[in-house]
Amino acid sequence: MSDYIISCCSTADLSREHFEKRKINFICFHFMLDNMTYQDDLGKSIPFDQFYQKMADGAMTKTSQVNAEEFTEYFRSFLEQGKDILHLTLSSGISGVYNSACIARDTLLEEFPDRKIYIVDSLAASSGYGLLMDAIADKRDSGMDLDTLYQWALDHLLLLNHWFFSSDLTFYIRGGRISKASGTIGNLLNICPLLDVNSEGRLIVRQKVRTKRKVIKEIVVRMEENARDGLDYDGKCYISQSACYEDAKAVADLIESKFPKLDGKVEINNIGTVIGSHTGPGTVALFFWGKERSL
């Protein structure tokens, strides 16, 4: 069996320490903040609290995906070591990065015809994408070969559930994802949209909940309804948050009280600078294994 590496994009929103511990390689997206370009390098270039404070203070952000040339250089470094590659990209429902990775793969297979490069559209985002990568690391560590792991990833993508809520619609208005009129009224009425990622990897508003207190309870209800084995769920649970740790902790505490068989504590991560450029501060995202996602 050939040696292989597993890899993803920085938008999996795990900590650098987590990536290193699980031996998960990653390549960085890019973002601009007030016309300065940075790598989405897990808070190294700019700490998350500073990033979100700048956004709250009015700083403009813009993101850019990894291009084919960057992927080619990144993948080549592993191929030259004689290693095959399994790379999962950020969801094609919110980014074109899957196509860039595929272009790089096709180019490199001409140069390295004896190597394998598998590219998978994760149909996932943020720490849900990270939870998927963590499961893939488990399978690799158990001795699963590359071909079997590639098929396992394809077969299990849609069992990963994503639920999000936002308590500040300012940046959804700014990004054009909701109208200014709707967003302004929503902020005035303390409307917190509850969203999920559907089977096409797209963010879909499922419910509009009034007040943060109620949406914290409602997002946990969605886990009760959709988690594998319901309240007997014994898998891992991740949360990511953008400058609203106390809200995320409130969700985590509620989950830990309702799901006694969880595999460890709920892990709370930061929403990274690329995903966060679009959500702004005030977003909490919940991830777990459960029912297959639908449209």
PDB file of N, CA, C and O in Angstrom, residues 212-273:
ATOM      1  N   LYS A 212     -32.070  35.759  20.755  1.00  0.00           N
ATOM      2  CA  LYS A 212     -30.933  34.839  20.825  1.00  0.00           C
ATOM      3  C   LYS A 212     -31.203  33.708  21.811  1.00  0.00           C
ATOM      4  O   LYS A 212     -30.803  32.556  21.584  1.00  0.00           O
ATOM      5  N   ARG A 213     -31.868  34.008  22.909  1.00  0.00           N
ATOM      6  CA  ARG A 213     -32.159  32.981  23.911  1.00  0.00           C
ATOM      7  C   ARG A 213     -32.954  31.835  23.288  1.00  0.00           C
ATOM      8  O   ARG A 213     -32.680  30.654  23.533  1.00  0.00           O
ATOM      9  N   LYS A 214     -33.933  32.175  22.453  1.00  0.00           N
ATOM     10  CA  LYS A 214     -34.771  31.145  21.836  1.00  0.00           C
ATOM     11  C   LYS A 214     -34.011  30.372  20.764  1.00  0.00           C
ATOM     12  O   LYS A 214     -34.187  29.160  20.630  1.00  0.00           O
ATOM     13  N   VAL A 215     -33.175  31.047  19.992  1.00  0.00           N
ATOM     14  CA  VAL A 215     -32.475  30.342  18.918  1.00  0.00           C
ATOM     15  C   VAL A 215     -31.415  29.403  19.484  1.00  0.00           C
ATOM     16  O   VAL A 215     -31.126  28.346  18.893  1.00  0.00           O
ATOM     17  N   ILE A 216     -30.847  29.724  20.641  1.00  0.00           N
ATOM     18  CA  ILE A 216     -29.902  28.812  21.292  1.00  0.00           C
ATOM     19  C   ILE A 216     -30.610  27.498  21.633  1.00  0.00           C
ATOM     20  O   ILE A 216     -30.066  26.406  21.437  1.00  0.00           O
ATOM     21  N   LYS A 217     -31.821  27.591  22.127  1.00  0.00           N
ATOM     22  CA  LYS A 217     -32.593  26.382  22.429  1.00  0.00           C
ATOM     23  C   LYS A 217     -32.988  25.652  21.146  1.00  0.00           C
ATOM     24  O   LYS A 217     -32.941  24.417  21.070  1.00  0.00           O
ATOM     25  N   GLU A 218     -33.368  26.408  20.126  1.00  0.00           N
ATOM     26  CA  GLU A 218     -33.860  25.802  18.883  1.00  0.00           C
ATOM     27  C   GLU A 218     -32.764  25.047  18.144  1.00  0.00           C
ATOM     28  O   GLU A 218     -33.028  23.982  17.559  1.00  0.00           O
ATOM     29  N   ILE A 219     -31.549  25.538  18.167  1.00  0.00           N
ATOM     30  CA  ILE A 219     -30.479  24.843  17.447  1.00  0.00           C
ATOM     31  C   ILE A 219     -30.183  23.501  18.101  1.00  0.00           C
ATOM     32  O   ILE A 219     -29.857  22.521  17.428  1.00  0.00           O
ATOM     33  N   VAL A 220     -30.356  23.421  19.417  1.00  0.00           N
ATOM     34  CA  VAL A 220     -30.173  22.147  20.114  1.00  0.00           C
ATOM     35  C   VAL A 220     -31.330  21.202  19.813  1.00  0.00           C
ATOM     36  O   VAL A 220     -31.137  19.984  19.674  1.00  0.00           O
ATOM     37  N   VAL A 221     -32.533  21.738  19.655  1.00  0.00           N
ATOM     38  CA  VAL A 221     -33.681  20.918  19.235  1.00  0.00           C
ATOM     39  C   VAL A 221     -33.394  20.278  17.883  1.00  0.00           C
ATOM     40  O   VAL A 221     -33.716  19.102  17.651  1.00  0.00           O
ATOM     41  N   ARG A 222     -32.771  21.033  16.977  1.00  0.00           N
ATOM     42  CA  ARG A 222     -32.449  20.480  15.654  1.00  0.00           C
ATOM     43  C   ARG A 222     -31.458  19.318  15.781  1.00  0.00           C
ATOM     44  O   ARG A 222     -31.522  18.354  15.012  1.00  0.00           O
ATOM     45  N   MET A 223     -30.550  19.398  16.746  1.00  0.00           N
ATOM     46  CA  MET A 223     -29.644  18.276  16.971  1.00  0.00           C
ATOM     47  C   MET A 223     -30.409  17.078  17.533  1.00  0.00           C
ATOM     48  O   MET A 223     -30.167  15.933  17.138  1.00  0.00           O
ATOM     49  N   GLU A 224     -31.330  17.326  18.446  1.00  0.00           N
ATOM     50  CA  GLU A 224     -32.143  16.240  18.992  1.00  0.00           C
ATOM     51  C   GLU A 224     -32.897  15.521  17.880  1.00  0.00           C
ATOM     52  O   GLU A 224     -33.027  14.288  17.874  1.00  0.00           O
ATOM     53  N   GLU A 225     -33.403  16.276  16.908  1.00  0.00           N
ATOM     54  CA  GLU A 225     -34.200  15.712  15.821  1.00  0.00           C
ATOM     55  C   GLU A 225     -33.370  14.982  14.777  1.00  0.00           C
ATOM     56  O   GLU A 225     -33.857  14.045  14.126  1.00  0.00           O
ATOM     57  N   ASN A 226     -32.117  15.404  14.601  1.00  0.00           N
ATOM     58  CA  ASN A 226     -31.341  14.921  13.463  1.00  0.00           C
ATOM     59  C   ASN A 226     -30.101  14.111  13.806  1.00  0.00           C
ATOM     60  O   ASN A 226     -29.535  13.456  12.929  1.00  0.00           O
ATOM     61  N   ALA A 227     -29.648  14.129  15.049  1.00  0.00           N
ATOM     62  CA  ALA A 227     -28.431  13.404  15.408  1.00  0.00           C
ATOM     63  C   ALA A 227     -28.617  11.897  15.270  1.00  0.00           C
ATOM     64  O   ALA A 227     -29.711  11.369  15.501  1.00  0.00           O
ATOM     65  N   ARG A 228     -27.562  11.224  14.918  1.00  0.00           N
ATOM     66  CA  ARG A 228     -27.571   9.763  14.858  1.00  0.00           C
ATOM     67  C   ARG A 228     -27.948   9.188  16.233  1.00  0.00           C
ATOM     68  O   ARG A 228     -27.324   9.525  17.232  1.00  0.00           O
ATOM     69  N   ASP A 229     -28.993   8.391  16.274  1.00  0.00           N
ATOM     70  CA  ASP A 229     -29.478   7.779  17.528  1.00  0.00           C
ATOM     71  C   ASP A 229     -30.078   8.783  18.500  1.00  0.00           C
ATOM     72  O   ASP A 229     -30.239   8.481  19.697  1.00  0.00           O
ATOM     73  N   GLY A 230     -30.435   9.965  18.023  1.00  0.00           N
ATOM     74  CA  GLY A 230     -31.120  10.932  18.872  1.00  0.00           C
ATOM     75  C   GLY A 230     -30.330  11.299  20.112  1.00  0.00           C
ATOM     76  O   GLY A 230     -29.140  11.609  20.037  1.00  0.00           O
ATOM     77  N   LEU A 231     -30.981  11.253  21.267  1.00  0.00           N
ATOM     78  CA  LEU A 231     -30.323  11.632  22.513  1.00  0.00           C
ATOM     79  C   LEU A 231     -29.251  10.636  22.938  1.00  0.00           C
ATOM     80  O   LEU A 231     -28.471  10.909  23.859  1.00  0.00           O
ATOM     81  N   ASP A 232     -29.188   9.477  22.272  1.00  0.00           N
ATOM     82  CA  ASP A 232     -28.128   8.499  22.531  1.00  0.00           C
ATOM     83  C   ASP A 232     -26.912   8.726  21.634  1.00  0.00           C
ATOM     84  O   ASP A 232     -26.017   7.869  21.576  1.00  0.00           O
ATOM     85  N   TYR A 233     -26.880   9.843  20.931  1.00  0.00           N
ATOM     86  CA  TYR A 233     -25.745  10.162  20.056  1.00  0.00           C
ATOM     87  C   TYR A 233     -24.432  10.023  20.814  1.00  0.00           C
ATOM     88  O   TYR A 233     -24.252  10.616  21.886  1.00  0.00           O
ATOM     89  N   ASP A 234     -23.514   9.247  20.233  1.00  0.00           N
ATOM     90  CA  ASP A 234     -22.242   8.997  20.918  1.00  0.00           C
ATOM     91  C   ASP A 234     -21.038   9.421  20.091  1.00  0.00           C
ATOM     92  O   ASP A 234     -19.914   8.975  20.322  1.00  0.00           O
ATOM     93  N   GLY A 235     -21.286  10.290  19.112  1.00  0.00           N
ATOM     94  CA  GLY A 235     -20.190  10.793  18.294  1.00  0.00           C
ATOM     95  C   GLY A 235     -19.630  12.091  18.841  1.00  0.00           C
ATOM     96  O   GLY A 235     -19.983  12.551  19.926  1.00  0.00           O
ATOM     97  N   LYS A 236     -18.731  12.697  18.063  1.00  0.00           N
ATOM     98  CA  LYS A 236     -18.156  13.992  18.439  1.00  0.00           C
ATOM     99  C   LYS A 236     -19.093  15.119  18.016  1.00  0.00           C
ATOM    100  O   LYS A 236     -19.900  14.968  17.101  1.00  0.00           O
ATOM    101  N   CYS A 237     -18.943  16.234  18.681  1.00  0.00           N
ATOM    102  CA  CYS A 237     -19.739  17.417  18.367  1.00  0.00           C
ATOM    103  C   CYS A 237     -18.815  18.621  18.384  1.00  0.00           C
ATOM    104  O   CYS A 237     -18.085  18.836  19.357  1.00  0.00           O
ATOM    105  N   TYR A 238     -18.825  19.391  17.301  1.00  0.00           N
ATOM    106  CA  TYR A 238     -18.010  20.599  17.193  1.00  0.00           C
ATOM    107  C   TYR A 238     -18.919  21.819  17.077  1.00  0.00           C
ATOM    108  O   TYR A 238     -20.018  21.753  16.506  1.00  0.00           O
ATOM    109  N   ILE A 239     -18.441  22.922  17.603  1.00  0.00           N
ATOM    110  CA  ILE A 239     -19.084  24.223  17.425  1.00  0.00           C
ATOM    111  C   ILE A 239     -18.014  25.195  16.951  1.00  0.00           C
ATOM    112  O   ILE A 239     -16.856  25.114  17.370  1.00  0.00           O
ATOM    113  N   SER A 240     -18.375  26.101  16.071  1.00  0.00           N
ATOM    114  CA  SER A 240     -17.479  27.219  15.751  1.00  0.00           C
ATOM    115  C   SER A 240     -18.247  28.519  15.966  1.00  0.00           C
ATOM    116  O   SER A 240     -19.467  28.556  15.863  1.00  0.00           O
ATOM    117  N   GLN A 241     -17.495  29.571  16.282  1.00  0.00           N
ATOM    118  CA  GLN A 241     -18.137  30.835  16.636  1.00  0.00           C
ATOM    119  C   GLN A 241     -17.284  32.018  16.206  1.00  0.00           C
ATOM    120  O   GLN A 241     -16.060  31.905  16.094  1.00  0.00           O
ATOM    121  N   SER A 242     -17.958  33.132  15.943  1.00  0.00           N
ATOM    122  CA  SER A 242     -17.253  34.349  15.523  1.00  0.00           C
ATOM    123  C   SER A 242     -17.465  35.437  16.578  1.00  0.00           C
ATOM    124  O   SER A 242     -18.502  36.103  16.589  1.00  0.00           O
ATOM    125  N   ALA A 243     -16.492  35.559  17.468  1.00  0.00           N
ATOM    126  CA  ALA A 243     -16.480  36.610  18.503  1.00  0.00           C
ATOM    127  C   ALA A 243     -17.736  36.588  19.374  1.00  0.00           C
ATOM    128  O   ALA A 243     -18.232  37.630  19.790  1.00  0.00           O
ATOM    129  N   CYS A 244     -18.255  35.393  19.638  1.00  0.00           N
ATOM    130  CA  CYS A 244     -19.426  35.260  20.518  1.00  0.00           C
ATOM    131  C   CYS A 244     -19.294  33.969  21.320  1.00  0.00           C
ATOM    132  O   CYS A 244     -20.191  33.121  21.309  1.00  0.00           O
ATOM    133  N   TYR A 245     -18.165  33.829  21.987  1.00  0.00           N
ATOM    134  CA  TYR A 245     -17.853  32.584  22.694  1.00  0.00           C
ATOM    135  C   TYR A 245     -18.920  32.230  23.721  1.00  0.00           C
ATOM    136  O   TYR A 245     -19.270  31.049  23.867  1.00  0.00           O
ATOM    137  N   GLU A 246     -19.453  33.207  24.435  1.00  0.00           N
ATOM    138  CA  GLU A 246     -20.441  32.903  25.472  1.00  0.00           C
ATOM    139  C   GLU A 246     -21.697  32.285  24.882  1.00  0.00           C
ATOM    140  O   GLU A 246     -22.310  31.388  25.486  1.00  0.00           O
ATOM    141  N   ASP A 247     -22.097  32.728  23.688  1.00  0.00           N
ATOM    142  CA  ASP A 247     -23.245  32.118  23.017  1.00  0.00           C
ATOM    143  C   ASP A 247     -22.932  30.669  22.645  1.00  0.00           C
ATOM    144  O   ASP A 247     -23.761  29.767  22.819  1.00  0.00           O
ATOM    145  N   ALA A 248     -21.720  30.448  22.118  1.00  0.00           N
ATOM    146  CA  ALA A 248     -21.312  29.093  21.755  1.00  0.00           C
ATOM    147  C   ALA A 248     -21.248  28.191  22.988  1.00  0.00           C
ATOM    148  O   ALA A 248     -21.663  27.026  22.948  1.00  0.00           O
ATOM    149  N   LYS A 249     -20.754  28.740  24.085  1.00  0.00           N
ATOM    150  CA  LYS A 249     -20.656  27.960  25.324  1.00  0.00           C
ATOM    151  C   LYS A 249     -22.044  27.608  25.849  1.00  0.00           C
ATOM    152  O   LYS A 249     -22.265  26.498  26.377  1.00  0.00           O
ATOM    153  N   ALA A 250     -23.001  28.512  25.685  1.00  0.00           N
ATOM    154  CA  ALA A 250     -24.370  28.229  26.116  1.00  0.00           C
ATOM    155  C   ALA A 250     -24.949  27.054  25.325  1.00  0.00           C
ATOM    156  O   ALA A 250     -25.627  26.180  25.886  1.00  0.00           O
ATOM    157  N   VAL A 251     -24.671  27.011  24.018  1.00  0.00           N
ATOM    158  CA  VAL A 251     -25.115  25.889  23.194  1.00  0.00           C
ATOM    159  C   VAL A 251     -24.411  24.605  23.633  1.00  0.00           C
ATOM    160  O   VAL A 251     -25.041  23.553  23.793  1.00  0.00           O
ATOM    161  N   ALA A 252     -23.097  24.687  23.846  1.00  0.00           N
ATOM    162  CA  ALA A 252     -22.325  23.507  24.244  1.00  0.00           C
ATOM    163  C   ALA A 252     -22.814  22.944  25.576  1.00  0.00           C
ATOM    164  O   ALA A 252     -22.969  21.724  25.733  1.00  0.00           O
ATOM    165  N   ASP A 253     -23.074  23.820  26.540  1.00  0.00           N
ATOM    166  CA  ASP A 253     -23.545  23.363  27.855  1.00  0.00           C
ATOM    167  C   ASP A 253     -24.885  22.648  27.743  1.00  0.00           C
ATOM    168  O   ASP A 253     -25.115  21.619  28.394  1.00  0.00           O
ATOM    169  N   LEU A 254     -25.753  23.182  26.909  1.00  0.00           N
ATOM    170  CA  LEU A 254     -27.069  22.582  26.726  1.00  0.00           C
ATOM    171  C   LEU A 254     -26.942  21.210  26.060  1.00  0.00           C
ATOM    172  O   LEU A 254     -27.628  20.248  26.452  1.00  0.00           O
ATOM    173  N   ILE A 255     -26.085  21.100  25.074  1.00  0.00           N
ATOM    174  CA  ILE A 255     -25.861  19.828  24.392  1.00  0.00           C
ATOM    175  C   ILE A 255     -25.288  18.787  25.363  1.00  0.00           C
ATOM    176  O   ILE A 255     -25.749  17.638  25.414  1.00  0.00           O
ATOM    177  N   GLU A 256     -24.305  19.189  26.144  1.00  0.00           N
ATOM    178  CA  GLU A 256     -23.685  18.238  27.069  1.00  0.00           C
ATOM    179  C   GLU A 256     -24.665  17.759  28.137  1.00  0.00           C
ATOM    180  O   GLU A 256     -24.553  16.627  28.629  1.00  0.00           O
ATOM    181  N   SER A 257     -25.649  18.584  28.463  1.00  0.00           N
ATOM    182  CA  SER A 257     -26.649  18.172  29.449  1.00  0.00           C
ATOM    183  C   SER A 257     -27.689  17.232  28.845  1.00  0.00           C
ATOM    184  O   SER A 257     -28.289  16.414  29.559  1.00  0.00           O
ATOM    185  N   LYS A 258     -27.922  17.322  27.521  1.00  0.00           N
ATOM    186  CA  LYS A 258     -28.952  16.527  26.871  1.00  0.00           C
ATOM    187  C   LYS A 258     -28.429  15.255  26.213  1.00  0.00           C
ATOM    188  O   LYS A 258     -29.190  14.317  25.949  1.00  0.00           O
ATOM    189  N   PHE A 259     -27.126  15.211  25.902  1.00  0.00           N
ATOM    190  CA  PHE A 259     -26.541  14.072  25.197  1.00  0.00           C
ATOM    191  C   PHE A 259     -25.435  13.455  26.065  1.00  0.00           C
ATOM    192  O   PHE A 259     -24.254  13.718  25.863  1.00  0.00           O
ATOM    193  N   PRO A 260     -25.795  12.608  27.010  1.00  0.00           N
ATOM    194  CA  PRO A 260     -24.821  12.088  27.979  1.00  0.00           C
ATOM    195  C   PRO A 260     -23.791  11.140  27.389  1.00  0.00           C
ATOM    196  O   PRO A 260     -22.760  10.880  28.030  1.00  0.00           O
ATOM    197  N   LYS A 261     -24.028  10.625  26.182  1.00  0.00           N
ATOM    198  CA  LYS A 261     -23.104   9.656  25.597  1.00  0.00           C
ATOM    199  C   LYS A 261     -22.129  10.272  24.602  1.00  0.00           C
ATOM    200  O   LYS A 261     -21.413   9.549  23.901  1.00  0.00           O
ATOM    201  N   LEU A 262     -22.076  11.594  24.535  1.00  0.00           N
ATOM    202  CA  LEU A 262     -21.154  12.272  23.621  1.00  0.00           C
ATOM    203  C   LEU A 262     -19.735  11.728  23.730  1.00  0.00           C
ATOM    204  O   LEU A 262     -19.278  11.369  24.823  1.00  0.00           O
ATOM    205  N   ASP A 263     -19.045  11.708  22.613  1.00  0.00           N
ATOM    206  CA  ASP A 263     -17.635  11.321  22.601  1.00  0.00           C
ATOM    207  C   ASP A 263     -16.795  12.527  23.025  1.00  0.00           C
ATOM    208  O   ASP A 263     -16.340  13.316  22.205  1.00  0.00           O
ATOM    209  N   GLY A 264     -16.627  12.693  24.324  1.00  0.00           N
ATOM    210  CA  GLY A 264     -15.874  13.827  24.853  1.00  0.00           C
ATOM    211  C   GLY A 264     -16.729  15.077  24.951  1.00  0.00           C
ATOM    212  O   GLY A 264     -17.917  15.079  24.647  1.00  0.00           O
ATOM    213  N   LYS A 265     -16.096  16.159  25.376  1.00  0.00           N
ATOM    214  CA  LYS A 265     -16.772  17.447  25.480  1.00  0.00           C
ATOM    215  C   LYS A 265     -17.007  18.035  24.090  1.00  0.00           C
ATOM    216  O   LYS A 265     -16.317  17.681  23.125  1.00  0.00           O
ATOM    217  N   VAL A 266     -17.965  18.936  24.000  1.00  0.00           N
ATOM    218  CA  VAL A 266     -18.164  19.680  22.758  1.00  0.00           C
ATOM    219  C   VAL A 266     -16.919  20.541  22.519  1.00  0.00           C
ATOM    220  O   VAL A 266     -16.468  21.242  23.420  1.00  0.00           O
ATOM    221  N   GLU A 267     -16.372  20.459  21.324  1.00  0.00           N
ATOM    222  CA  GLU A 267     -15.175  21.253  20.994  1.00  0.00           C
ATOM    223  C   GLU A 267     -15.601  22.568  20.351  1.00  0.00           C
ATOM    224  O   GLU A 267     -16.323  22.557  19.353  1.00  0.00           O
ATOM    225  N   ILE A 268     -15.165  23.686  20.920  1.00  0.00           N
ATOM    226  CA  ILE A 268     -15.512  25.015  20.400  1.00  0.00           C
ATOM    227  C   ILE A 268     -14.308  25.610  19.676  1.00  0.00           C
ATOM    228  O   ILE A 268     -13.228  25.745  20.264  1.00  0.00           O
ATOM    229  N   ASN A 269     -14.487  25.938  18.410  1.00  0.00           N
ATOM    230  CA  ASN A 269     -13.431  26.523  17.585  1.00  0.00           C
ATOM    231  C   ASN A 269     -13.835  27.927  17.134  1.00  0.00           C
ATOM    232  O   ASN A 269     -14.985  28.345  17.293  1.00  0.00           O
ATOM    233  N   ASN A 270     -12.888  28.634  16.558  1.00  0.00           N
ATOM    234  CA  ASN A 270     -13.172  29.934  15.954  1.00  0.00           C
ATOM    235  C   ASN A 270     -13.608  29.765  14.505  1.00  0.00           C
ATOM    236  O   ASN A 270     -13.055  28.936  13.776  1.00  0.00           O
ATOM    237  N   ILE A 271     -14.597  30.530  14.093  1.00  0.00           N
ATOM    238  CA  ILE A 271     -14.865  30.657  12.665  1.00  0.00           C
ATOM    239  C   ILE A 271     -13.721  31.465  12.074  1.00  0.00           C
ATOM    240  O   ILE A 271     -13.400  32.552  12.552  1.00  0.00           O
ATOM    241  N   GLY A 272     -13.074  30.918  11.070  1.00  0.00           N
ATOM    242  CA  GLY A 272     -11.878  31.543  10.527  1.00  0.00           C
ATOM    243  C   GLY A 272     -12.155  32.819   9.757  1.00  0.00           C
ATOM    244  O   GLY A 272     -13.302  33.225   9.545  1.00  0.00           O
ATOM    245  N   THR A 273     -11.082  33.432   9.293  1.00  0.00           N
ATOM    246  CA  THR A 273     -11.181  34.751   8.684  1.00  0.00           C
ATOM    247  C   THR A 273     -11.876  34.743   7.326  1.00  0.00           C
ATOM    248  O   THR A 273     -12.419  35.770   6.909  1.00  0.00           O
TER     249      THR A 273
END
